[in-house]
Amino acid sequence: MTADVLLEKDLQAQFEERIARGDKIEADDWMPEEYRLALIKLISMHGISEIMGALPEKEWVPKAPTLYRKLGIMAKVQDEMGHGQLLLRVAEDLIKPLGKNREDLMQDLFAGRLKFHNVFHMATKSWGDAGLIGWLVDGAAIITQTNMLNASYAPYARALQRICAEEVFHAQHGEAIILALAEGTPEQKEMVQDALNRWWEALLFFFGPPSSDTTGSTKQDITIKYKIRINTNEELRQGFLSKYVPRIKSIGLTIPDPTLRFDEETEKWIYQQPNWENFKKIQRNEGPKSQERLKLRRTSYDDNAWVREALSARIG
Amino acid sequence: MTQKYENPVVELLFQLADDDYLFSYRGSEWLGLAPHIEEDVAFSSITQDTMGHATVYYRLLEGLGLGVADTLAHMRPATERKNSILVERPNGEGVYMETPRYDWAYAVARSYIYTTAKKIKIDSLKSSSDQSLAEAAVKISMELYYHLLHWKTWFVQLFNSTEDARNRMTKALEKVIADCGDLFSYGDAATEITNASLIESEQVLLNRWTEYVKPVFETIKVAVPTFGKPERNGRNGEHTKELQDAINTMSEVYRTDLTAAW
């Protein structure tokens, strides 16, 4: 065994000890490759998802039905872009030692190596969808993100503090839109019910597969091992159902799953499994809007290449 | 023209409201498509502020008994709109719901010219004879300060960068200036508006604008442009087809049920 290998083993042991006693890791600290790669995958995907997530929501920004709603949804989507920026900065520090930068992340996205969250591959067909995204998708995001507020990687935890605070406003913004519709005309009620029917599967997908048996892969084990997150995908989904099923029902909506019930004995929600084949398709960028959104992002990126060039040019 | 404008403040408010409403709409079409993420955050903040300004004006109109602000914003057809031609022009080819090919040089040139003109108007409105208009101007100018800083930075930087960028900016600026004929115009209501001391005259503001932008145009080595006579005057409700398309998009949901609460 060479000295280098020995040193590496010591560092790994020390690192695991730090994680075990709840130490926080900073960007310049030594970290095992496995940890760095897991963080890069998680945080770059989170960051790029915030940015890709602006595309389905922006469709409804100019169409928001009142001045008040226009202002609300503009602020909301702007926040999401802000989160994307914050997270990509965190990811950039992690990929720097690998000789990569933001440009590489964008190219990874275009090439399909970097995924964006499954929920942003869906179509937004009505104003009801705009409300539902704010209420339930951001509600789901709050559940997964608060689960990582105490993440072992300090820069990510700090970013999440701010993001979660803003997501709470987004959920309230979405809930306000949904309540107005649910208390409105029969057509408005129908609009929300229709949105829920179409989004239910996506909301179950949101938390990812229960285990790697379902879809062939999941990164949850390693993120739990390194205390980046606490709970499993299924635990988070159960938490979501406990929080939102009563609320959804209380405003008079019907959840499109007649088998859905809370089992008192196991204290778990029993629900119809979504079609995980659809989830796998989305992961291959073959979801309903995957290619369109990537094309939009890529086209605008290419059309603006001259601007980036102009900004980095040294003149005089 | 024999038409009398009995309430010139209403005329002026519609011009100001429709200007910011359309300018904000064009900005919101850019959402998610700006050249980099930091710009997307900044640009959408400006767009949001601008919709806020339009809302202030529409609410003042509501207070004057002209109807509900939301109806004024969404339901008036293009022929009743008083915005300048500049703000109704599309961002480039294509529509935002598909894969548009927007032109960032045009966005920067239009935003810089529009925002500097807005600054000159807002400064004049601070001493308007209309108290609520003067108060609104004070509030708006606080946000406008940052918008100006932002667009000036882009405007100068792109002009003074690569040859390609300068060419694109030169073309974009020409296109913008060709549409500025009615930017400082008050249309047929001009006499009543200035007689009521709501704001200074078109010529005074235009001269002040020329002085104001002069140092920036010196930095980019371009002569300060002069505005020609407008082909159409938006202040008199003369518009391009694109305006009605924009209004249709913005009112798509609102129109589905005018009595519903949204």
XYZ file of C-alpha atoms in Angstrom:
578
model
C 0.000 0.000 0.000
C 1.429 3.389 -0.953
C 1.481 6.413 1.331
C -1.113 8.123 -0.868
C -3.610 5.318 -0.481
C -3.056 5.257 3.272
C -3.584 8.974 3.476
C -6.767 8.686 1.443
C -8.046 6.001 3.827
C -7.321 8.197 6.843
C -9.033 11.154 5.260
C -12.075 9.044 4.445
C -12.244 7.798 8.044
C -11.861 11.311 9.422
C -14.528 12.570 7.048
C -16.983 9.878 8.082
C -16.315 10.744 11.706
C -17.085 14.389 11.001
C -20.348 13.419 9.324
C -21.210 11.080 12.210
C -20.792 13.794 14.823
C -22.854 16.253 12.784
C -20.042 18.492 11.540
C -20.757 20.700 8.554
C -18.624 20.439 5.431
C -17.538 23.595 3.617
C -16.642 23.988 -0.081
C -12.875 23.963 0.460
C -12.812 21.017 2.885
C -11.484 17.665 1.769
C -14.330 15.359 0.775
C -14.520 11.882 -0.719
C -15.159 11.692 -4.443
C -18.395 9.809 -3.777
C -19.682 12.652 -1.592
C -18.677 15.347 -4.066
C -20.299 13.520 -6.966
C -23.509 12.912 -5.030
C -23.665 16.618 -4.134
C -22.959 17.699 -7.708
C -25.681 15.440 -9.026
C -28.194 16.584 -6.419
C -27.477 20.317 -6.403
C -26.915 20.842 -10.119
C -30.150 18.992 -10.794
C -31.932 21.065 -8.173
C -30.534 24.305 -9.626
C -31.262 23.494 -13.250
C -34.759 22.307 -12.291
C -35.561 25.699 -10.792
C -34.590 27.282 -14.092
C -36.390 24.763 -16.287
C -39.360 25.120 -13.934
C -39.725 28.743 -14.970
C -40.695 27.622 -18.481
C -44.010 25.867 -17.706
C -45.007 28.613 -15.266
C -44.056 31.540 -17.474
C -46.705 30.461 -19.962
C -49.262 31.747 -17.470
C -47.489 34.913 -16.347
C -48.894 37.279 -19.010
C -52.235 35.463 -18.889
C -52.754 35.760 -15.152
C -56.342 36.992 -14.897
C -55.945 40.150 -12.805
C -53.282 42.787 -12.198
C -52.877 41.426 -8.679
C -52.360 37.863 -9.923
C -49.975 39.095 -12.624
C -47.824 40.749 -9.978
C -47.984 37.652 -7.767
C -46.967 35.139 -10.381
C -44.237 37.425 -11.743
C -42.706 37.603 -8.273
C -43.048 33.857 -7.860
C -41.317 32.888 -11.098
C -38.622 35.464 -10.455
C -37.947 33.813 -7.096
C -37.546 30.461 -8.842
C -34.934 31.898 -11.191
C -33.227 33.350 -8.135
C -33.161 29.921 -6.504
C -31.652 28.494 -9.672
C -28.922 31.103 -9.566
C -28.208 30.511 -5.876
C -27.993 26.742 -6.339
C -25.891 26.851 -9.486
C -23.397 29.000 -7.594
C -23.178 26.240 -4.971
C -22.811 23.613 -7.717
C -20.139 25.691 -9.472
C -17.905 25.580 -6.403
C -18.243 21.796 -6.314
C -17.431 21.238 -9.995
C -14.565 23.727 -10.071
C -11.920 21.199 -8.902
C -13.092 18.956 -11.757
C -12.287 21.761 -14.210
C -15.939 22.411 -15.027
C -18.141 25.507 -14.980
C -21.707 26.643 -15.605
C -21.298 26.338 -19.368
C -20.572 22.622 -18.838
C -23.741 22.253 -16.763
C -25.801 23.797 -19.559
C -24.178 21.477 -22.098
C -24.860 18.521 -19.793
C -28.512 19.553 -19.683
C -28.743 19.792 -23.487
C -27.009 16.426 -23.921
C -29.358 14.756 -21.436
C -26.585 14.004 -18.912
C -28.036 16.445 -16.401
C -31.714 15.851 -15.685
C -34.311 18.373 -14.632
C -37.019 17.458 -12.168
C -39.734 15.131 -13.488
C -42.518 17.536 -12.533
C -41.320 20.163 -15.036
C -41.771 17.845 -18.023
C -45.533 18.219 -17.787
C -47.810 20.510 -19.818
C -49.533 23.455 -18.112
C -52.903 23.585 -19.784
C -54.910 26.080 -17.760
C -54.760 28.805 -15.160
C -55.771 26.052 -12.721
C -52.426 24.374 -13.429
C -50.601 27.590 -12.557
C -52.350 27.620 -9.178
C -51.878 23.919 -8.595
C -48.141 24.123 -9.276
C -47.783 26.851 -6.666
C -49.911 25.053 -4.117
C -48.996 21.373 -4.449
C -45.741 21.239 -6.418
C -44.179 23.932 -4.274
C -45.822 22.248 -1.279
C -44.064 19.010 -2.240
C -40.821 20.909 -2.748
C -41.078 22.328 0.759
C -41.309 18.782 2.110
C -38.219 17.507 0.260
C -36.219 20.657 0.899
C -36.925 21.075 4.591
C -35.722 17.477 4.834
C -32.289 18.763 3.815
C -32.175 21.998 5.825
C -29.665 20.342 8.115
C -27.643 18.851 5.248
C -24.039 18.007 6.051
C -22.890 20.227 3.179
C -23.139 23.709 4.677
C -23.355 25.840 1.489
C -26.358 23.807 0.329
C -28.025 23.995 3.739
C -27.591 27.776 3.764
C -29.097 28.143 0.292
C -32.017 25.957 1.327
C -32.784 28.171 4.328
C -33.589 31.046 2.029
C -35.247 28.922 -0.627
C -37.615 27.236 1.833
C -38.642 30.582 3.297
C -39.621 31.783 -0.182
C -41.300 28.493 -1.107
C -43.696 28.999 1.784
C -44.866 32.219 0.100
C -45.216 30.371 -3.192
C -47.403 27.721 -1.628
C -49.583 30.467 -0.140
C -49.723 32.220 -3.519
C -50.792 28.937 -5.173
C -53.292 28.155 -2.443
C -54.872 31.600 -2.846
C -55.343 31.012 -6.589
C -56.799 27.555 -5.971
C -59.154 28.750 -3.211
C -60.494 31.537 -5.434
C -61.234 28.963 -8.140
C -62.618 26.338 -5.755
C -65.032 28.894 -4.294
C -65.895 30.287 -7.709
C -68.189 29.412 -10.601
C -68.858 25.790 -11.665
C -66.427 26.326 -14.558
C -63.716 27.539 -12.217
C -64.249 24.545 -9.908
C -64.036 22.254 -12.909
C -60.785 23.941 -13.886
C -59.175 23.023 -10.546
C -60.540 19.480 -10.512
C -59.284 18.935 -14.045
C -55.850 20.251 -13.053
C -55.719 17.921 -10.049
C -56.748 14.928 -12.180
C -53.955 15.622 -14.643
C -51.297 16.415 -12.016
C -51.948 13.658 -9.480
C -49.556 11.149 -11.034
C -46.864 13.818 -11.346
C -47.306 14.689 -7.664
C -46.700 11.054 -6.690
C -43.673 10.906 -9.008
C -42.371 14.062 -7.396
C -40.653 12.247 -4.520
C -39.041 9.632 -6.739
C -39.348 5.847 -6.668
C -39.765 4.065 -3.317
C -36.648 1.962 -3.964
C -34.285 1.079 -6.779
C -36.428 -2.025 -7.390
C -39.117 0.236 -8.857
C -37.169 2.038 -11.548
C -33.678 0.578 -11.518
C -31.903 3.406 -9.735
C -32.209 5.898 -6.922
C -29.669 8.111 -5.267
C -31.455 8.247 -1.942
C -29.223 5.692 -0.140
C -26.007 7.619 -0.564
C -27.544 10.975 0.338
C -28.908 9.482 3.556
C -25.578 7.804 4.368
C -23.800 11.171 4.195
C -26.542 12.976 6.105
C -27.451 15.194 3.169
C -31.054 14.219 3.749
C -32.917 12.402 6.527
C -35.891 10.553 5.078
C -36.490 8.150 2.220
C -38.536 9.013 -0.869
C -41.480 6.998 0.424
C -41.388 8.645 3.850
C -41.511 12.045 2.175
C -44.408 10.996 -0.057
C -46.279 9.750 3.022
C -45.634 13.113 4.675
C -47.031 14.893 1.624
C -50.182 12.777 1.636
C -50.720 13.358 5.361
C -50.396 17.089 4.914
C -52.334 17.597 1.691
C -54.998 14.889 1.323
C -57.188 16.464 4.046
C -56.655 19.949 2.595
C -57.489 18.863 -0.946
C -60.677 17.192 0.257
C -61.663 20.112 2.478
C -61.972 22.455 -0.502
C -64.305 20.026 -2.225
C -61.917 18.383 -4.657
C -61.854 14.674 -5.462
C -58.511 12.896 -5.548
C -58.431 10.707 -8.660
C -57.599 7.540 -6.723
C -60.582 5.652 -5.258
C -58.241 3.270 -3.422
C -56.531 6.041 -1.468
C -56.926 5.543 2.312
C -55.005 5.874 5.531
C -54.307 2.519 7.132
C -54.576 2.991 10.889
C -52.700 -0.221 11.661
C -49.535 0.522 9.718
C -50.101 4.290 9.962
C -49.451 4.548 6.265
C -51.282 5.839 3.244
C -52.343 3.132 0.836
C -52.551 4.457 -2.709
C -52.655 3.345 -6.294
C -49.051 3.184 -7.513
C -48.518 5.551 -10.416
C -47.292 4.051 -13.661
C -43.551 4.107 -13.031
C -42.960 3.406 -16.728
C -44.078 6.999 -17.339
C -41.545 8.131 -14.743
C -38.764 6.254 -16.525
C -39.776 7.886 -19.795
C -39.493 11.318 -18.209
C -36.058 10.378 -16.904
C -35.032 9.690 -20.491
C -36.370 13.157 -21.448
C -39.313 11.514 -23.172
C -42.014 13.131 -21.038
C -44.936 15.110 -22.495
C -42.985 18.386 -22.791
C -39.361 17.286 -22.237
C -38.076 17.896 -25.730
C -40.010 21.124 -26.267
C -38.654 22.678 -23.072
C -35.111 21.574 -23.822
C -35.436 23.009 -27.319
C -36.677 26.327 -25.959
C -33.806 26.492 -23.470
C -31.237 25.478 -26.095
C -32.535 27.878 -28.753
C -32.460 30.863 -26.435
C -29.024 29.818 -25.203
C -27.695 29.638 -28.758
C -29.410 32.861 -29.852
C -27.748 34.665 -26.951
C -24.258 33.245 -27.540
C -23.161 36.592 -29.016
C -24.151 38.352 -25.775
C -22.036 36.081 -23.607
C -19.181 36.548 -26.041
C -19.587 40.328 -25.902
C -19.633 40.314 -22.108
C -16.445 38.311 -21.818
C -14.572 40.218 -24.538
C -11.670 42.369 -23.394
C -11.908 45.640 -25.199
C -9.208 48.290 -25.460
C -59.348 68.119 -34.280
C -62.460 69.436 -32.673
C -62.619 66.813 -29.936
C -62.401 68.359 -26.476
C -60.614 66.614 -23.665
C -62.590 67.654 -20.652
C -60.569 65.602 -18.270
C -56.942 65.756 -19.454
C -55.703 63.854 -16.379
C -57.632 60.819 -17.632
C -55.960 61.088 -21.039
C -52.509 61.323 -19.500
C -53.143 58.473 -17.054
C -54.194 56.151 -19.881
C -51.004 56.996 -21.781
C -48.833 56.294 -18.747
C -50.738 53.159 -17.704
C -50.831 51.584 -21.166
C -47.138 52.347 -21.746
C -46.017 50.503 -18.630
C -48.555 47.708 -19.079
C -47.299 46.850 -22.560
C -43.650 47.364 -21.706
C -44.073 44.968 -18.781
C -45.835 42.446 -21.003
C -42.970 42.433 -23.486
C -40.603 41.943 -20.549
C -42.590 39.012 -19.196
C -42.355 37.261 -22.556
C -38.581 37.213 -22.025
C -38.910 35.412 -18.710
C -36.605 32.405 -18.579
C -34.932 33.308 -21.879
C -32.517 36.112 -20.935
C -28.825 35.707 -21.874
C -27.878 34.501 -18.400
C -29.580 33.555 -15.177
C -28.531 36.660 -13.243
C -30.093 38.783 -15.980
C -33.277 36.779 -15.845
C -33.587 37.589 -12.152
C -32.882 41.299 -12.667
C -35.009 41.700 -15.810
C -38.010 39.980 -14.261
C -37.703 42.237 -11.234
C -37.892 45.285 -13.504
C -40.823 43.776 -15.390
C -42.628 43.206 -12.131
C -41.951 46.764 -10.910
C -43.264 48.074 -14.216
C -46.518 46.109 -13.943
C -46.764 47.618 -10.466
C -46.478 51.108 -11.973
C -49.179 50.339 -14.542
C -51.370 49.121 -11.688
C -50.890 52.394 -9.817
C -52.138 54.345 -12.838
C -55.066 52.022 -13.568
C -56.139 52.299 -9.930
C -56.001 56.098 -10.126
C -58.287 55.831 -13.148
C -60.580 53.551 -11.180
C -60.624 56.190 -8.441
C -61.727 58.747 -11.026
C -64.721 56.573 -11.888
C -63.453 55.189 -15.186
C -64.212 51.579 -14.262
C -62.495 48.722 -12.472
C -58.694 48.712 -12.869
C -58.653 45.089 -14.075
C -61.237 45.833 -16.733
C -59.307 48.896 -17.890
C -56.131 46.822 -18.118
C -57.591 43.773 -19.834
C -60.693 44.701 -21.768
C -60.017 47.882 -23.711
C -59.460 47.082 -27.397
C -56.375 48.287 -29.236
C -58.248 51.230 -30.740
C -58.784 52.627 -27.237
C -55.197 52.129 -26.090
C -52.948 55.153 -25.605
C -49.510 53.550 -25.377
C -46.620 54.478 -27.664
C -45.860 52.299 -30.676
C -42.439 51.425 -29.215
C -43.792 49.315 -26.358
C -46.197 47.279 -28.450
C -43.580 45.988 -30.901
C -42.799 42.278 -30.498
C -39.479 41.151 -29.000
C -38.474 39.439 -32.192
C -39.703 36.582 -34.298
C -42.096 33.952 -33.017
C -44.485 33.811 -30.092
C -43.573 33.181 -26.490
C -45.759 30.071 -26.139
C -43.667 28.294 -28.762
C -39.962 28.703 -29.459
C -39.473 32.416 -30.030
C -36.293 33.927 -31.471
C -36.030 37.092 -29.441
C -33.408 39.734 -30.043
C -31.473 40.790 -26.950
C -29.953 43.810 -28.723
C -33.475 45.075 -29.399
C -34.493 44.399 -25.784
C -31.568 46.454 -24.495
C -31.994 49.327 -26.977
C -35.757 49.561 -26.427
C -35.459 49.280 -22.665
C -32.769 51.934 -22.468
C -34.647 54.442 -24.631
C -38.009 53.743 -23.005
C -36.612 53.923 -19.475
C -34.733 57.177 -20.047
C -37.876 58.733 -21.566
C -39.865 57.464 -18.593
C -37.383 59.059 -16.214
C -37.783 62.467 -17.876
C -41.580 62.184 -17.661
C -41.605 60.959 -14.071
C -39.333 63.815 -12.988
C -41.705 66.292 -14.581
C -44.727 64.571 -13.030
C -43.269 65.096 -9.567
C -44.421 68.710 -9.855
C -47.732 67.897 -11.509
C -50.748 70.003 -10.599
C -52.473 66.693 -9.898
C -51.565 65.676 -6.370
C -52.040 61.902 -6.751
C -50.041 61.857 -9.951
C -47.229 63.772 -8.262
C -47.235 61.338 -5.339
C -47.201 58.324 -7.666
C -44.240 59.836 -9.543
C -42.204 60.132 -6.349
C -42.759 56.461 -5.517
C -42.093 55.241 -9.049
C -38.876 57.213 -9.380
C -37.340 55.272 -6.474
C -37.552 52.019 -8.458
C -36.827 53.704 -11.744
C -33.375 54.661 -10.491
C -32.321 50.995 -10.539
C -33.961 50.292 -13.879
C -31.994 53.125 -15.442
C -28.729 51.924 -13.971
C -29.418 48.451 -15.261
C -30.259 49.341 -18.853
C -27.538 51.961 -19.125
C -24.968 49.337 -18.117
C -26.151 46.914 -20.801
C -26.518 49.633 -23.434
C -22.988 50.958 -23.025
C -21.385 47.565 -22.520
C -22.834 45.991 -25.656
C -22.116 49.039 -27.818
C -18.519 49.134 -26.617
C -17.826 45.434 -26.938
C -17.237 43.160 -29.936
C -17.804 44.348 -33.485
C -20.671 41.892 -33.798
C -22.347 43.272 -30.678
C -21.911 46.863 -31.872
C -23.435 46.043 -35.244
C -26.392 44.362 -33.632
C -26.880 47.273 -31.239
C -26.643 49.821 -34.041
C -29.330 48.024 -36.024
C -31.518 47.566 -32.969
C -31.220 51.232 -32.003
C -32.237 52.320 -35.505
C -35.303 50.140 -35.276
C -36.177 51.559 -31.858
C -35.684 55.178 -32.889
C -37.921 54.704 -35.947
C -40.753 53.967 -33.495
C -40.119 56.880 -31.125
C -42.211 59.478 -32.970
C -44.997 59.332 -30.404
C -42.893 58.534 -27.343
C -43.064 62.081 -25.942
C -46.321 62.916 -27.687
C -49.573 63.505 -25.777
C -51.556 63.090 -28.985
C -54.570 65.247 -29.661
C -54.954 65.965 -25.946
C -51.581 67.743 -25.768
C -52.903 71.278 -25.343
C -55.326 70.362 -22.580
C -52.712 68.239 -20.782
C -50.078 70.945 -20.737
C -52.550 73.783 -20.079
C -53.657 71.938 -16.960
C -49.989 71.815 -15.818
C -50.167 68.053 -15.397
C -46.740 67.661 -17.004
C -44.419 69.886 -19.038
C -44.770 70.191 -22.805
C -43.600 67.587 -25.314
C -40.822 69.846 -26.583
C -39.482 70.706 -23.133
C -39.275 67.024 -22.206
C -37.750 66.032 -25.531
C -35.009 68.658 -25.143
C -34.388 67.532 -21.588
C -34.128 63.907 -22.727
C -31.581 64.867 -25.382
C -29.433 66.543 -22.725
C -29.894 63.661 -20.331
C -28.721 60.893 -22.687
C -25.948 62.948 -24.284
C -23.122 61.724 -21.977
C -24.085 58.098 -22.579
C -24.181 58.544 -26.353
C -20.765 60.225 -26.146
C -19.443 57.128 -24.369
C -20.630 54.894 -27.190
C -19.554 57.388 -29.875
C -22.982 57.696 -31.441
C -24.824 60.977 -32.130
C -27.913 61.483 -29.994
C -30.788 60.400 -32.221
C -33.665 62.664 -33.178
C -37.209 61.372 -33.389
C -39.162 61.828 -36.599
C -42.841 62.498 -37.060
C -44.868 59.449 -36.069
C -46.347 57.364 -38.854
C -49.019 56.318 -36.385
C -49.651 58.052 -33.093
C -50.379 55.533 -30.377
C -51.606 58.340 -28.101
C -54.539 58.734 -30.494
C -55.318 55.018 -30.550
C -53.444 54.316 -33.795
C -51.670 50.984 -33.417
C -50.120 47.963 -35.087
C -51.737 44.540 -35.278
C -49.335 43.255 -32.622
C -51.038 45.331 -29.947
C -54.348 43.520 -30.241
C -52.511 40.164 -30.193
C -50.789 41.200 -26.969
C -54.062 42.319 -25.388
C -55.706 39.041 -26.365
C -52.967 37.070 -24.650
C -53.026 39.161 -21.498
C -56.786 38.944 -21.168
C -57.208 35.307 -22.231
C -58.217 34.041 -18.779
C -59.917 37.215 -17.539
C -62.193 37.263 -20.609
C -63.521 33.748 -19.958
C -65.726 35.103 -17.165
C -65.955 38.815 -16.489
C -68.086 38.395 -13.382
C -65.980 35.709 -11.715
C -63.563 36.399 -8.868
C -60.061 35.264 -9.799
